[in-house]
Each structure stands twice: as C-alpha cells, then as structure tokens.
Amino acid sequence: MDVQHPNRLMAEKSPYLLQHAANPVDWYPWGEEAFQKAEHENKPVFLSIGYSTCHWCHVMAHESFEDDEVAGMLNQHFVSIKVDREERPDVDSIYMSVCQALTGQGGWPLTVVMTPDKRPFFAGTYFPKTKKYGRIGLMELLERLNYEWQHNREKVESTGSQIVEAVAAQYRAKDGQGTFSKAFLTAAFESFLQQFDAEYGGFGDAPKFPTPHNLSFLLRYHRFTGNPEALEMVTRTIDTMREGGIWDHVGYGFARYSVDRRWLIPHFEKMLYDNALLGILYLEAYQVTGKQAYADTAEQIFTYVEREMADKAGGFYSALDADSEGEEGKFYAWDADEVRAVLSKTLDEATVALFCEYYNITDYGNFEGRNILHTIHRDDNDFCEDKGVTADELRRTLEKCRQLLFEVRERRVHPHKDDKILTGWNGLMIAALAKAGQVLGETKYVDRAVKAAEFILTEMRRQDGRLLARYRDGDAAILGYLDDYAFLSWGLIELYEAGFDERYLQEAVKLSSQMLELFRDPADGGLFLSGYDSEEVIARPKEVYDGALPSGNSVAAHNLFRLARLTNHAEFESAAEDCLSAFANQVKRYPSGFTHYLMALMYAVLPSREVVLVGQSANDNLNQMRRLVQSRFLPNTVWLVQHVDERSEKGRGDDELLAFLDDYQMVNHQAAAYVCEQFACQAPTTDIGILTEQLNFHVVEE
C-alpha cells in the first residue's frame, strides 16, 4: 500500500476503508470524533459509502479521492467520513433511503452531505472529478455545496430537518398492522408471470440479478399448487444462468449480476451471499426435478467457495472484486489465440476447435474483443450428434480443457479479495452447506458447515452471548444486526436438520430469543435492523423488502415458524405472525418484492407438517427414513430425530428443549416415523413406502 498520505483509516480493519487509507483526503471512520470536529469547525460532513469489491467505488476513488485538488477542497471545507456498507448496514440503509427519496435511484458509491448533527441535505452516487457522462463534476458540486453552506445555512438546515423527518416516517408503520392472506401468493406468481423472459429466463430486461429467493418461492408455489408455469420460470432461469457468462465456466461460482438480458456479460464481482443462496436454489431444483446438472452446479459452487473464500479458521470471506490490474473482468476473459495456444500444447487441433465452438470462443470475442465463455441455448444432445461424440466423451474432453485453462488462469493477477468475515453472510453459507449435506447425503458438507458454525459461535460472540457482525485479522467487532441473528439462526436450523445435533437447535432458539429482545418493535410490530443497545442514529431502519438479499424480517419470520414447530414454543409462532402482520399492508401492494416473506407466509396459510423419526442410531431403517425425508423437497415441513438408547428403547430425555420427544417410541422394536399435518397426526409407521405416501403433497387451490 502507498502510504504517502496516511490518514485515520490506517487503524481500521475493513478492507474497503484500508483501500482509502493512503488517500490525500483526510478521511475519518464513522464515529463521534468526526462529527465533533465538524461541529467545532462549523463544516458540513462529506459521507462516502461503498464496499471493497465495488467497481464504481474504485473508479471514483482513482479519479477523485486520490487526486490532490479534490482532497484539498474536501479537507478545507468539509469533514470527510468513509463507511463500509457491509460493516455498517444501518448507516447505509438510512442514507441510501435518503438518496432514493431525493434522486429516485441509489447504488454505490453513495455520496451524502450532511450537517454536523447528521441531517442530510444532499445525496447522490458516483460523481466524476469533472463533468462527464452527463453528470456534474465532483469539484463543481463541492463548490456549490460549500457556497450553500456558507450563504444559505438556514435553508440547508431546514432541508436537512425535513429529510430526517421523512426518513423517520418511512421506517414507522405507514399503514399499521395489516391482515396477511393466501391471496398474496397468487398475486406474486401472476406478477412474475407477466415479467418473465420466456427466452432467457429471469424477469424484466437488463440488468438481471439472480435473486434466488424469487425462484425458491416459485418452487414452493409449484409444489403446493402443481402449477407447471411456476416450475418452468425456475428451470428456464437457472438453466440459462448456468449456461451464461454470469457462471464462471473455468473456475466455477456465480458473478453478482448480468449487465445484459441473456445472462452473458457479468458484473464480475463474486459475493458470498449470492453463491450461498444460489447453492440452496440449485439443490432445491434438483430435489424437485431430479436433474443431475443442478446438483453438479451446487457442488461446483461449494468447490469454488472452499477454494477462494474459505478462511482456515472456519469462516468464509465476503467477496472477490470485479477488477484486476485496474481492469474489469481482466482475470476472467480470454483471447481466442490464448485459448488455442494453451490447449494446443497437449491437445489435437480437432479437440481445441470443439472446445472453442462449444463455449462460443471467437476471434472477435464478445467482451471488449475478448471472450467470456458461455453455452447459452447450447443443446448438448444436438452438439454431440453433430460432432459424433457421446455425452461422456464430450464431458471428459471439456473437463480436460477446463483444467488446462484453469491452471493458466491461476497464474494471472487475481482480483482483490475482501477477507472480512461477516456473521450474517456466513450464516447463509452454513445453511447452504447443511442443505447440501441433507440433499446429497454427503457428510463432508455438514462437517464444513459445522466448522463454520463453530467459528462464528466461538469467535464472533461476546461473553454475554451478544453476536458481533464482523471478524478480520483476529478482531471481532461491531454489534450484530438483525440480519446476523436471522441468517445465522437459519444456518443453525438447517444444520440441526442435517445432522440432528441438538446443540445447534438450542443455539438457534437462544439466538432467536435474544433477537426478539434486541430488535422487536413493541409499538408497530416487526424487527428493527439495529438493536436497542446500538448507536443512536437519525432513524431506526426496519426493512422487509427482499432485494439482492432477503430481509432480516422475512428470514426471522420464517425461522420463527420453523422453530415453533420444532420445539413447541408457542411464543415463536406468535412472534412470526406479528412480523407478518406488521408488513402485510406494504407487501399487499407489491407481493413479488417480498418473496422470502411469502415463504414465511406459507407456514401461516398453507398446510404444514412435522415429522418425528424414532429409532436406534445405527438402525438401517431409521437411516433410510432420514435419507427419504432429507432428500425430498418438503417445504412447510420440519423434522426431528429421537435416537433411543439401544438397551431400553426409551427416549434419552436429557434435553429439556426436546423433552416432548420422550413421548415418541419405537413400534414393535422397529424404527418408526410419526407424521402430523395441520394439527392432526397419522398413525406411526415403520414402512418406508407408507412414509413416502404420507410425505406426498396435496394440491391446494390457487
């Protein structure tokens, strides 16, 4: 790092803040020191929010924050603060809502100017140093804002006060408690149907984001209603995504989004949360369809994550940059001549030509003269027939070529890696790995989820049990947010249902109870983003929109329903319904924007089931029942296992949380399954065939 102009960010742990630690701008981290300085010197605060793998954040940094002229203006007339949005989602949420309200759009880098008491009076996103792209230059903007501050202070402060009140009102319940309804589900499905791109999958036009929870909702809608169009929307989308350039055909893993309708040209950064949620989606699609390619894709996602994003201690890193050597996508794109040269060293000309044709590699390229590998609308059967090869021969040939390119690519300059470990995003990856262990029957995935969970539970909690949000370089810090509690609890529930270690269910219950104490809004319902013990800012965000990530409120409600059914804790059921009611009027207006909320809603308005398996741990029949339950797609279903003592065949009863399981016994000394649906229990069975019938879904009316 160039330390020609070291500033206060040098002492920070955030990779994003450290990227700016050598700027000539006199940056402060978010904190009272900066605001006290602004108050003392009577200056406005220039707030810049971004994250370390953000392409346009890099551009603005290079154009402006590394520039002495811009730094001179900022240092003379403003107090400048840098915030990592991934460390401080509360600050980001508040000021992003300001930007969206003032400009109609948002994004990063986020640029906000405010009074010393945090009242914003200007907001925008990226600004070049001087006017271009139809945007005002930062230098001109700063001069105007400084003039307003010096000469129209009363107007500026009045504007700031009005904005603060508008933001605070936005987070208050605008419509009061509402009534949630099954009709939300059909309305969301119909909305997706109208937006669906039947040729390439996804919804709407470019840019296209994966948004896995939208597709997970549609899988559930298909399962409950039998509607084939819901499944078609999912399979068309995930097929084309896997064929497109948003999927890394050489090194695996999904990029954050596609800039075009076809999923061809990605925005190249790779996020932990995208790959976790997409891993879950492809596993669920495999459960529904039995298509092996979906299971393979999930496994390749986990191969990528373990190779590129795993910390030796157990956690997972946050993201990889889109840029390397200052150029977006340089690490991933290929010259046709380079591909031919690499492959022709060991392979014959016909094989090289086959590979290039299969992945659409051409001399003119598809990305700034270079090639992003893709197979969009490639039918493998037709390709094999045309080339006179079998599917297995094609698969082996492509894999041999991929390995050769991968080895060469590994020698390139790699993109920057954001190596901070976030509790919430790790919770999502724990959920994905635990789900993989269930669906694929592979204990290695459960073991990896356990390793990550143990790291978080050991290293990212205070002694009093309070979760912390970020770990890096041996330092765990920042009070955990709602998302941290909700996402980690999700992972722990999946981990329990993967291996039936009751400790993880206990931890999920503890975290969810603490979550309700820290974040619950007793007046208007729902859960705040930050806890009652967190820093006081101009507003307290409370969000339910399921955007690139599902919201903490949606995931929390879903968790609470599952925990209520797993543990018989009625207060969790009540809290989940309260969460649904708090946002029902908001969701009613645009249901398709709240798909994880809708998955929680399904627990309240559609049939649900509880399955208890009882038997000796080494019993083959018990293990067959476990595999049956874990491998099938069973939304709105929870399952528990009671391992009985081999000598007495009685429940162990050593865990108060699941003491009620003592009432479940083996039948005629054989492992048995107890299935309850809609508050009515069927007779226990020892027969796999009967259990299979009991687990079948009955179509409900759309």
XYZ file of C-alpha atoms in Angstrom:
702
model
C 0.000 0.000 0.000
C 1.226 3.502 -0.851
C 1.407 5.345 2.460
C 2.407 8.704 1.081
C -0.703 10.270 2.618
C -1.675 8.038 5.550
C -4.917 9.048 7.264
C -7.024 7.749 10.159
C -8.308 4.813 8.155
C -4.910 3.161 8.632
C -6.110 1.877 12.004
C -9.257 0.229 10.621
C -9.873 -3.452 9.829
C -12.269 -3.026 6.902
C -10.583 -3.812 3.554
C -12.663 -1.039 1.989
C -11.516 1.587 4.459
C -7.933 0.384 4.148
C -8.142 0.901 0.386
C -8.546 4.613 1.173
C -6.009 4.822 3.997
C -3.364 6.351 1.707
C -5.672 8.926 0.069
C -4.737 12.605 0.423
C -8.320 13.081 1.660
C -8.290 13.418 5.449
C -10.774 10.573 5.949
C -12.337 9.706 9.274
C -14.126 6.458 10.071
C -17.746 6.841 11.177
C -17.668 7.987 14.792
C -18.087 10.868 17.192
C -14.603 12.240 16.562
C -15.554 13.233 13.023
C -18.876 14.801 13.966
C -17.336 16.709 16.876
C -14.689 18.091 14.516
C -17.390 19.179 12.065
C -19.312 20.878 14.880
C -16.219 22.580 16.262
C -15.037 23.811 12.847
C -18.545 24.596 11.581
C -18.205 22.392 8.492
C -20.591 20.048 6.704
C -19.837 16.323 6.639
C -18.995 14.614 3.359
C -20.020 10.953 3.715
C -18.890 8.346 1.189
C -20.239 4.785 1.485
C -19.125 1.795 -0.551
C -17.512 -1.616 -0.319
C -14.187 -3.080 -1.328
C -15.285 -5.001 -4.437
C -17.397 -2.190 -5.923
C -16.190 -1.256 -9.418
C -17.518 2.331 -9.473
C -16.214 2.901 -5.963
C -12.764 2.140 -7.371
C -13.341 4.496 -10.279
C -14.401 7.386 -8.045
C -11.511 6.713 -5.691
C -8.978 6.842 -8.513
C -10.489 9.889 -10.225
C -11.201 11.961 -7.132
C -10.105 10.652 -3.745
C -6.541 10.023 -4.914
C -6.470 13.487 -6.501
C -4.759 16.312 -4.604
C -7.107 19.005 -5.938
C -10.241 17.163 -4.795
C -8.569 16.342 -1.487
C -7.699 19.985 -0.994
C -11.322 21.039 -1.472
C -12.627 18.320 0.871
C -10.007 18.922 3.547
C -10.534 22.690 3.570
C -14.320 22.874 3.538
C -15.664 19.500 4.749
C -15.083 16.749 7.276
C -14.887 13.542 5.277
C -16.112 10.151 6.506
C -15.710 6.735 4.848
C -18.124 3.881 5.644
C -18.020 0.235 4.594
C -21.661 -0.585 3.887
C -21.059 -4.237 4.767
C -19.830 -3.285 8.228
C -22.449 -0.608 8.848
C -25.671 -1.624 7.077
C -27.630 0.601 9.471
C -25.846 3.758 8.316
C -26.019 2.620 4.696
C -29.744 1.845 4.915
C -30.632 5.254 6.316
C -28.638 7.331 3.865
C -29.450 5.112 0.894
C -33.134 5.749 1.606
C -32.301 9.473 1.549
C -30.609 9.117 -1.826
C -33.507 7.145 -3.279
C -36.029 9.656 -1.967
C -34.127 12.646 -3.358
C -32.984 11.211 -6.692
C -35.249 8.247 -7.410
C -32.295 5.869 -7.537
C -29.468 4.514 -5.431
C -26.284 2.493 -5.560
C -22.651 2.626 -4.597
C -20.569 4.625 -4.161
C -23.136 6.530 -2.141
C -22.351 10.213 -1.652
C -24.130 12.206 1.077
C -23.508 15.647 2.526
C -24.950 16.448 5.937
C -24.852 18.798 8.886
C -22.607 18.025 11.890
C -25.667 16.548 13.663
C -26.149 14.031 10.793
C -29.034 15.732 8.968
C -28.508 15.076 5.220
C -29.195 17.835 2.714
C -27.669 16.322 -0.442
C -27.320 12.770 -1.767
C -26.162 11.058 -4.947
C -23.989 8.188 -6.094
C -20.945 8.298 -8.383
C -19.526 11.657 -9.459
C -16.528 12.073 -11.788
C -13.990 14.718 -10.851
C -15.130 16.940 -13.698
C -18.348 16.864 -15.698
C -18.838 13.825 -17.959
C -21.359 11.067 -18.646
C -23.965 13.821 -18.282
C -23.055 14.110 -14.577
C -21.908 17.153 -12.662
C -18.261 17.004 -11.670
C -17.391 16.492 -8.009
C -15.292 19.659 -7.882
C -18.181 21.786 -9.145
C -20.594 20.016 -6.815
C -18.403 20.594 -3.764
C -18.047 24.285 -4.625
C -21.848 24.659 -4.883
C -22.465 22.805 -1.624
C -19.846 24.855 0.191
C -21.449 28.061 -1.129
C -24.873 26.941 0.104
C -23.427 26.048 3.499
C -21.730 29.432 3.822
C -24.514 31.642 2.455
C -27.829 29.785 2.858
C -27.329 27.951 6.133
C -30.889 28.352 7.362
C -32.287 26.816 4.169
C -29.745 23.969 4.260
C -30.555 23.064 7.859
C -34.286 23.296 7.229
C -33.890 20.924 4.275
C -31.927 18.539 6.478
C -34.619 18.570 9.157
C -37.342 17.845 6.605
C -35.362 14.941 5.189
C -34.765 13.456 8.651
C -38.481 13.580 9.438
C -39.336 11.974 6.096
C -36.831 9.159 6.671
C -38.058 8.526 10.201
C -41.654 8.396 8.952
C -40.651 5.930 6.237
C -39.487 3.442 8.855
C -42.570 3.852 11.009
C -45.530 1.621 10.187
C -47.228 3.631 7.481
C -50.431 1.618 7.447
C -50.475 -0.058 10.838
C -50.887 -3.760 11.399
C -52.423 -5.482 8.393
C -54.048 -8.775 7.529
C -51.913 -11.228 5.612
C -53.579 -13.501 3.111
C -53.010 -16.501 0.843
C -54.010 -14.164 -1.998
C -50.539 -12.570 -1.713
C -49.050 -15.804 -3.069
C -51.141 -15.868 -6.250
C -50.623 -12.157 -6.831
C -46.845 -12.598 -6.663
C -46.942 -15.580 -9.040
C -49.028 -13.637 -11.570
C -46.653 -10.680 -11.334
C -43.669 -12.910 -12.084
C -45.543 -14.491 -14.968
C -46.095 -11.063 -16.531
C -42.423 -10.079 -16.141
C -40.931 -13.422 -17.152
C -38.463 -13.532 -20.051
C -39.530 -16.779 -21.719
C -36.446 -16.901 -23.954
C -33.652 -16.344 -21.431
C -35.340 -16.660 -18.086
C -35.267 -14.095 -15.342
C -37.644 -11.184 -15.061
C -37.713 -7.944 -16.991
C -34.834 -6.631 -19.064
C -31.208 -5.843 -18.300
C -29.561 -5.735 -15.882
C -30.600 -9.092 -14.456
C -29.937 -10.205 -10.898
C -30.246 -13.848 -9.822
C -32.398 -13.018 -6.738
C -32.568 -16.692 -5.704
C -35.401 -16.260 -3.185
C -37.764 -15.277 -6.011
C -37.118 -18.644 -7.621
C -37.251 -20.538 -4.325
C -40.693 -19.017 -3.795
C -41.783 -20.200 -7.239
C -40.561 -23.726 -6.480
C -42.774 -23.740 -3.403
C -45.685 -22.280 -5.298
C -45.315 -25.071 -7.849
C -45.120 -27.715 -5.141
C -48.268 -26.536 -3.369
C -50.383 -25.723 -6.435
C -48.996 -28.043 -9.097
C -48.756 -25.064 -11.457
C -46.285 -26.019 -14.240
C -45.587 -22.404 -15.244
C -44.045 -21.687 -11.844
C -41.564 -24.524 -12.346
C -40.869 -23.502 -15.940
C -39.908 -19.994 -14.807
C -37.391 -21.501 -12.397
C -35.820 -24.065 -14.701
C -35.561 -21.712 -17.693
C -33.852 -19.124 -15.499
C -31.364 -21.363 -13.736
C -30.561 -23.246 -16.947
C -29.687 -20.056 -18.819
C -27.831 -18.583 -15.866
C -25.678 -21.720 -15.725
C -25.103 -21.519 -19.488
C -24.320 -17.786 -19.446
C -21.234 -15.811 -18.596
C -22.600 -14.967 -15.152
C -21.393 -18.503 -14.342
C -17.602 -18.909 -14.320
C -17.125 -21.895 -16.651
C -13.421 -22.159 -15.844
C -13.272 -21.683 -12.068
C -16.940 -22.004 -11.023
C -19.085 -19.687 -8.921
C -21.636 -17.064 -9.930
C -20.956 -13.386 -10.504
C -23.204 -10.796 -8.898
C -25.419 -9.979 -11.881
C -25.605 -9.774 -15.656
C -25.499 -6.440 -17.437
C -27.481 -7.859 -20.370
C -30.731 -9.734 -20.854
C -29.040 -13.025 -21.867
C -27.001 -13.555 -18.648
C -23.927 -13.311 -20.903
C -21.850 -10.361 -19.673
C -21.484 -10.371 -15.898
C -20.578 -7.703 -13.466
C -17.634 -9.831 -12.465
C -17.533 -9.463 -8.688
C -18.484 -12.585 -6.751
C -20.315 -12.350 -3.455
C -20.510 -14.977 -0.719
C -24.225 -14.405 -0.207
C -25.104 -14.890 -3.895
C -23.291 -18.191 -4.049
C -24.811 -19.397 -0.781
C -28.373 -18.606 -1.857
C -27.821 -19.972 -5.358
C -26.370 -23.145 -3.865
C -29.607 -23.616 -1.932
C -31.699 -22.851 -5.035
C -29.929 -25.386 -7.256
C -30.206 -28.033 -4.533
C -33.934 -27.416 -4.245
C -34.335 -27.509 -8.031
C -32.517 -30.852 -8.010
C -34.926 -32.143 -5.371
C -37.926 -31.084 -7.457
C -36.724 -32.214 -10.898
C -34.089 -34.867 -10.254
C -31.886 -33.163 -12.863
C -28.291 -34.085 -12.020
C -26.897 -30.902 -13.586
C -28.474 -28.898 -10.778
C -26.774 -30.985 -8.095
C -23.492 -30.697 -10.021
C -23.820 -26.916 -10.166
C -24.407 -26.713 -6.413
C -21.351 -28.860 -5.739
C -19.241 -26.713 -8.059
C -20.400 -23.598 -6.202
C -19.158 -25.125 -2.950
C -15.887 -26.151 -4.621
C -15.377 -22.544 -5.658
C -16.255 -21.127 -2.252
C -13.952 -23.521 -0.416
C -11.097 -22.743 -2.789
C -11.441 -18.962 -2.946
C -13.454 -17.738 0.029
C -12.656 -20.059 2.947
C -10.630 -18.939 5.926
C -8.517 -21.651 7.537
C -10.063 -20.936 10.912
C -13.511 -21.878 9.625
C -15.344 -18.794 8.382
C -15.875 -17.541 4.853
C -14.717 -14.297 3.243
C -17.128 -11.760 1.830
C -16.354 -11.128 -1.831
C -13.978 -11.034 -4.778
C -13.543 -7.909 -6.871
C -14.633 -7.465 -10.469
C -11.329 -5.791 -11.320
C -7.742 -6.930 -11.561
C -4.830 -4.804 -12.710
C -7.298 -1.922 -12.824
C -9.463 -3.548 -15.481
C -12.911 -5.035 -15.029
C -13.096 -8.704 -15.978
C -9.447 -8.999 -16.998
C -8.948 -12.097 -14.860
C -11.890 -13.928 -16.444
C -11.895 -13.039 -20.166
C -9.841 -14.812 -22.858
C -8.274 -14.017 -26.206
C -9.100 -16.732 -28.713
C -5.423 -17.095 -29.633
C -4.509 -17.577 -25.979
C -7.090 -20.344 -25.556
C -5.818 -22.116 -28.667
C -2.199 -21.754 -27.559
C -2.873 -23.163 -24.094
C -4.904 -26.129 -25.308
C -2.812 -26.991 -28.359
C 0.220 -27.719 -26.183
C -1.353 -31.013 -25.133
C -4.450 -31.500 -27.296
C -5.011 -32.013 -31.000
C -6.459 -29.367 -33.303
C -9.880 -31.026 -33.538
C -10.282 -31.080 -29.741
C -9.270 -27.432 -29.472
C -11.766 -26.493 -32.174
C -14.516 -28.490 -30.452
C -13.899 -26.692 -27.147
C -13.886 -23.260 -28.789
C -17.092 -23.984 -30.663
C -18.824 -25.381 -27.591
C -18.024 -22.288 -25.498
C -18.515 -19.774 -28.355
C -14.892 -18.582 -28.386
C -14.226 -16.432 -31.457
C -11.500 -14.170 -32.785
C -13.678 -11.072 -32.375
C -14.893 -12.020 -28.896
C -17.994 -10.932 -27.007
C -16.486 -8.629 -24.366
C -14.245 -5.791 -25.491
C -12.550 -8.025 -28.058
C -12.061 -10.905 -25.637
C -14.223 -13.904 -24.809
C -16.436 -14.750 -21.892
C -17.127 -18.476 -22.121
C -20.805 -19.382 -22.420
C -23.115 -22.079 -23.796
C -26.381 -20.128 -23.992
C -29.034 -22.196 -25.769
C -26.493 -24.922 -26.492
C -28.262 -28.296 -26.694
C -25.706 -30.920 -25.682
C -27.545 -33.760 -27.389
C -27.620 -31.913 -30.708
C -23.980 -30.905 -30.284
C -22.895 -34.485 -29.577
C -24.832 -35.778 -32.578
C -23.332 -33.127 -34.831
C -19.777 -33.879 -33.664
C -20.156 -37.632 -33.495
C -19.232 -37.956 -29.815
C -21.037 -39.398 -26.842
C -22.150 -37.270 -23.898
C -19.495 -38.881 -21.689
C -16.769 -38.242 -24.259
C -17.822 -34.613 -24.540
C -17.889 -34.203 -20.779
C -14.403 -35.658 -20.352
C -12.978 -33.541 -23.166
C -14.454 -30.307 -21.843
C -13.200 -31.037 -18.333
C -9.679 -31.732 -19.585
C -9.669 -28.407 -21.433
C -11.156 -26.570 -18.459
C -8.414 -27.832 -16.190
C -5.711 -26.622 -18.595
C -7.244 -23.147 -18.806
C -7.787 -23.033 -15.052
C -4.106 -23.767 -14.398
C -3.062 -20.941 -16.709
C -5.627 -18.536 -15.265
C -4.389 -19.215 -11.750
C -1.088 -17.603 -12.750
C -2.812 -14.331 -13.649
C -3.075 -11.440 -11.215
C -6.092 -12.322 -9.096
C -8.873 -9.884 -8.221
C -8.805 -8.286 -4.793
C -10.418 -10.403 -2.088
C -12.439 -8.838 0.716
C -11.334 -11.128 3.515
C -13.543 -9.867 6.299
C -15.894 -12.463 7.760
C -19.494 -11.352 8.211
C -21.729 -13.261 10.604
C -24.876 -12.959 8.502
C -23.349 -13.990 5.195
C -21.610 -16.899 6.902
C -24.989 -17.939 8.267
C -26.252 -18.195 4.681
C -23.304 -20.336 3.623
C -23.775 -22.560 6.675
C -27.404 -23.013 5.601
C -26.317 -23.870 2.054
C -23.697 -26.410 3.111
C -26.030 -28.024 5.626
C -28.700 -28.233 2.925
C -26.155 -29.884 0.622
C -25.425 -32.460 3.304
C -29.120 -33.235 3.543
C -29.951 -33.339 -0.161
C -26.814 -35.054 -1.441
C -26.184 -37.282 1.556
C -22.596 -36.033 1.777
C -21.260 -35.655 5.319
C -18.343 -33.514 4.093
C -20.740 -30.612 3.580
C -22.248 -30.995 7.041
C -18.742 -31.135 8.513
C -17.797 -27.915 6.717
C -20.968 -26.214 7.931
C -20.155 -27.329 11.483
C -16.646 -25.874 11.192
C -18.017 -22.504 10.095
C -20.752 -22.515 12.751
C -18.263 -23.288 15.499
C -16.050 -20.424 14.334
C -18.913 -17.929 14.413
C -20.306 -19.132 17.734
C -16.850 -19.105 19.329
C -15.115 -16.100 17.792
C -17.951 -13.736 16.951
C -19.859 -13.527 20.221
C -19.152 -11.575 23.361
C -19.042 -13.422 26.654
C -22.634 -12.383 27.335
C -23.727 -14.087 24.100
C -24.242 -10.903 22.046
C -23.438 -11.570 18.402
C -20.846 -9.427 16.657
C -21.073 -8.620 12.981
C -17.533 -8.607 11.585
C -14.284 -10.504 12.099
C -10.983 -9.713 10.448
C -7.339 -10.100 11.328
C -8.129 -11.553 14.759
C -10.566 -8.784 15.645
C -14.304 -9.345 16.147
C -16.253 -6.105 16.372
C -19.483 -4.193 15.668
C -22.707 -5.225 17.364
C -24.602 -7.743 15.284
C -27.617 -6.620 13.279
C -30.959 -8.305 12.718
C -29.626 -9.987 9.576
C -26.776 -11.523 11.551
C -29.189 -13.107 14.004
C -31.707 -14.197 11.386
C -29.250 -15.586 8.820
C -27.142 -17.420 11.410
C -30.259 -18.925 13.003
C -31.324 -20.125 9.547
C -27.973 -21.846 9.139
C -28.219 -23.472 12.565
C -31.723 -24.789 11.887
C -30.520 -26.345 8.639
C -27.526 -27.751 10.484
C -29.779 -29.396 13.044
C -31.949 -30.940 10.334
C -28.808 -32.176 8.553
C -27.141 -33.962 11.460
C -29.644 -33.774 14.339
C -27.105 -32.407 16.801
C -29.487 -30.785 19.286
C -26.893 -28.184 20.311
C -27.411 -26.296 17.061
C -31.159 -26.228 17.604
C -30.527 -24.932 21.120
C -28.279 -22.198 19.726
C -30.915 -21.224 17.147
C -33.504 -20.922 19.917
C -31.169 -18.815 22.084
C -30.290 -16.503 19.218
C -33.916 -16.101 18.171
C -34.969 -15.290 21.732
C -32.176 -12.728 22.009
C -33.164 -11.363 18.599
C -36.696 -10.675 19.799
C -35.371 -8.923 22.908
C -32.951 -6.731 20.959
C -34.799 -5.844 17.763
C -38.554 -6.208 18.264
C -40.730 -3.124 17.793
C -43.388 -3.359 20.525
C -45.387 -0.471 19.093
C -45.719 -1.223 15.393
C -44.504 -4.811 15.177
C -41.682 -6.294 13.164
C -37.968 -6.081 13.882
C -35.555 -3.164 13.617
C -32.279 -3.573 11.746
C -30.184 -2.499 14.752
C -30.569 -3.442 18.394
C -31.662 -1.334 21.330
C -28.047 -1.377 22.506
C -26.686 0.013 19.218
C -25.560 3.525 18.307
C -28.381 6.028 18.028
C -28.653 7.476 14.517
C -31.196 9.784 12.885
C -33.659 6.927 12.292
C -34.005 3.263 13.140
C -34.368 1.251 9.932
C -36.950 -1.517 9.760
C -36.984 -3.309 6.439
C -38.859 -6.191 4.842
C -38.102 -5.777 1.129
C -36.394 -8.901 -0.204
C -33.885 -7.453 -2.654
C -30.476 -8.865 -3.566
C -30.599 -10.404 -0.106
C -33.741 -11.499 1.708
C -34.587 -9.121 4.527
C -33.864 -9.910 8.148
C -37.566 -9.604 8.962
C -38.551 -12.148 6.303
C -35.906 -14.677 7.310
C -36.649 -14.140 11.000
C -40.368 -14.825 10.468
C -39.557 -17.972 8.507
C -37.155 -19.147 11.217
C -39.662 -18.477 13.979
C -42.331 -20.576 12.306
C -39.865 -23.436 11.899
C -38.609 -23.179 15.470
C -42.160 -23.078 16.808
C -42.936 -26.350 15.033
C -39.604 -27.937 16.008
C -39.762 -27.050 19.706
C -43.443 -26.415 20.504
C -42.574 -22.851 21.579
C -45.883 -21.047 21.011
C -44.312 -17.632 21.572
C -42.225 -18.095 18.419
C -45.363 -18.746 16.362
C -46.941 -15.600 17.770
C -43.831 -13.533 17.040
C -43.743 -14.837 13.461
C -47.387 -13.906 12.863
C -46.750 -10.483 14.398
C -43.929 -9.984 11.904
C -46.208 -10.913 9.014
C -48.933 -8.554 10.227
C -46.525 -5.646 10.690
C -45.706 -5.564 6.983
C -48.866 -7.030 5.451
C -50.178 -3.749 4.033
C -46.796 -2.992 2.481
C -46.493 -6.464 0.972
C -50.060 -6.390 -0.353
C -49.185 -3.547 -2.738
C -46.337 -5.441 -4.432
C -46.103 -9.068 -3.245
C -43.411 -10.135 -5.720
C -40.937 -7.817 -3.974
C -41.207 -9.811 -0.753
C -40.720 -13.431 -1.725
C -38.928 -14.644 1.398
C -41.714 -13.030 3.408
C -44.107 -15.054 1.242
C -42.227 -18.251 2.065
C -42.781 -17.458 5.742
C -46.409 -16.634 4.973
C -46.853 -20.120 3.543
C -46.379 -21.522 7.041
C -49.317 -19.439 8.230
C -51.793 -20.013 5.387
C -50.907 -23.386 3.805
C -50.694 -26.921 5.211
C -47.594 -27.684 7.228
C -46.164 -30.852 8.683
C -43.992 -32.129 11.497
C -42.109 -35.397 11.140
C -40.529 -37.255 14.061
C -38.311 -40.263 13.389
C -37.562 -42.578 16.293
C -35.034 -45.380 16.381
C -31.581 -46.578 17.261
C -28.861 -44.529 15.618
C -27.291 -47.489 13.778
C -30.625 -48.848 12.568
C -30.771 -49.161 8.766
C -34.491 -48.463 8.630
C -34.075 -45.257 10.633
C -31.306 -44.121 8.315
C -33.412 -44.905 5.248
C -36.198 -42.787 6.705
C -33.725 -39.982 7.372
C -32.464 -40.061 3.807
C -36.014 -40.083 2.453
C -37.014 -37.023 4.465
C -33.793 -35.104 3.859
C -33.578 -35.792 0.135
C -37.120 -34.753 -0.802
C -38.345 -31.204 -1.403
C -40.641 -30.701 1.587
C -41.489 -27.024 2.135
C -43.511 -26.238 5.250
C -42.120 -29.391 6.849
C -39.852 -29.717 9.868
C -38.291 -32.912 11.104
C -36.705 -34.217 14.270
C -34.959 -37.451 15.151
C -35.170 -39.173 18.510
C -32.276 -41.588 18.905
C -33.281 -44.073 21.583
C -30.990 -45.926 23.936
C -30.234 -49.336 22.477
C -30.749 -51.031 25.819
C -34.029 -49.528 26.969
C -35.525 -48.241 23.704
C -36.676 -45.219 25.712
C -36.041 -41.636 24.816
C -32.909 -40.210 26.385
C -34.797 -37.214 27.716
C -31.592 -35.359 28.587
C -32.500 -32.189 26.727
C -35.259 -30.022 28.161
C -35.764 -28.287 24.820
C -36.896 -31.528 23.160
C -38.191 -33.326 26.229
C -41.533 -33.820 24.475
C -39.827 -36.342 22.180
C -39.863 -38.821 25.050
C -43.490 -39.465 24.161
C -42.436 -40.925 20.806
C -41.497 -44.605 20.889
C -40.299 -47.267 18.502
C -43.015 -49.586 17.202
C -42.527 -53.306 17.780
C -38.833 -52.644 18.411
C -38.521 -51.061 14.966
C -37.686 -47.513 13.882
C -40.871 -45.541 13.365
C -41.996 -42.332 11.680
C -44.663 -40.030 13.113
C -46.167 -37.552 10.619
C -48.514 -34.767 11.720
C -50.209 -32.380 9.290
C -52.465 -29.435 10.026
C -52.683 -30.291 13.732
C -53.672 -33.930 13.094
C -51.302 -36.858 13.493
C -51.307 -40.009 11.436
C -50.593 -43.466 12.852
C -46.865 -44.132 13.234
C -45.356 -46.320 10.561
C -42.281 -48.492 10.231
C -42.784 -48.857 6.482
C -40.791 -46.698 4.054
C -43.498 -46.974 1.408
C -46.187 -45.710 3.752
C -43.921 -42.864 4.920
C -43.378 -41.907 1.275
C -47.147 -41.677 0.786
C -47.556 -39.621 3.949
C -44.974 -37.123 2.695
C -46.684 -36.559 -0.651
C -48.167 -33.119 -1.232
C -51.824 -32.483 -1.887
C -52.507 -29.634 -4.310
C -54.165 -26.605 -2.781
C -56.389 -24.184 -4.666
C -54.556 -21.258 -6.281
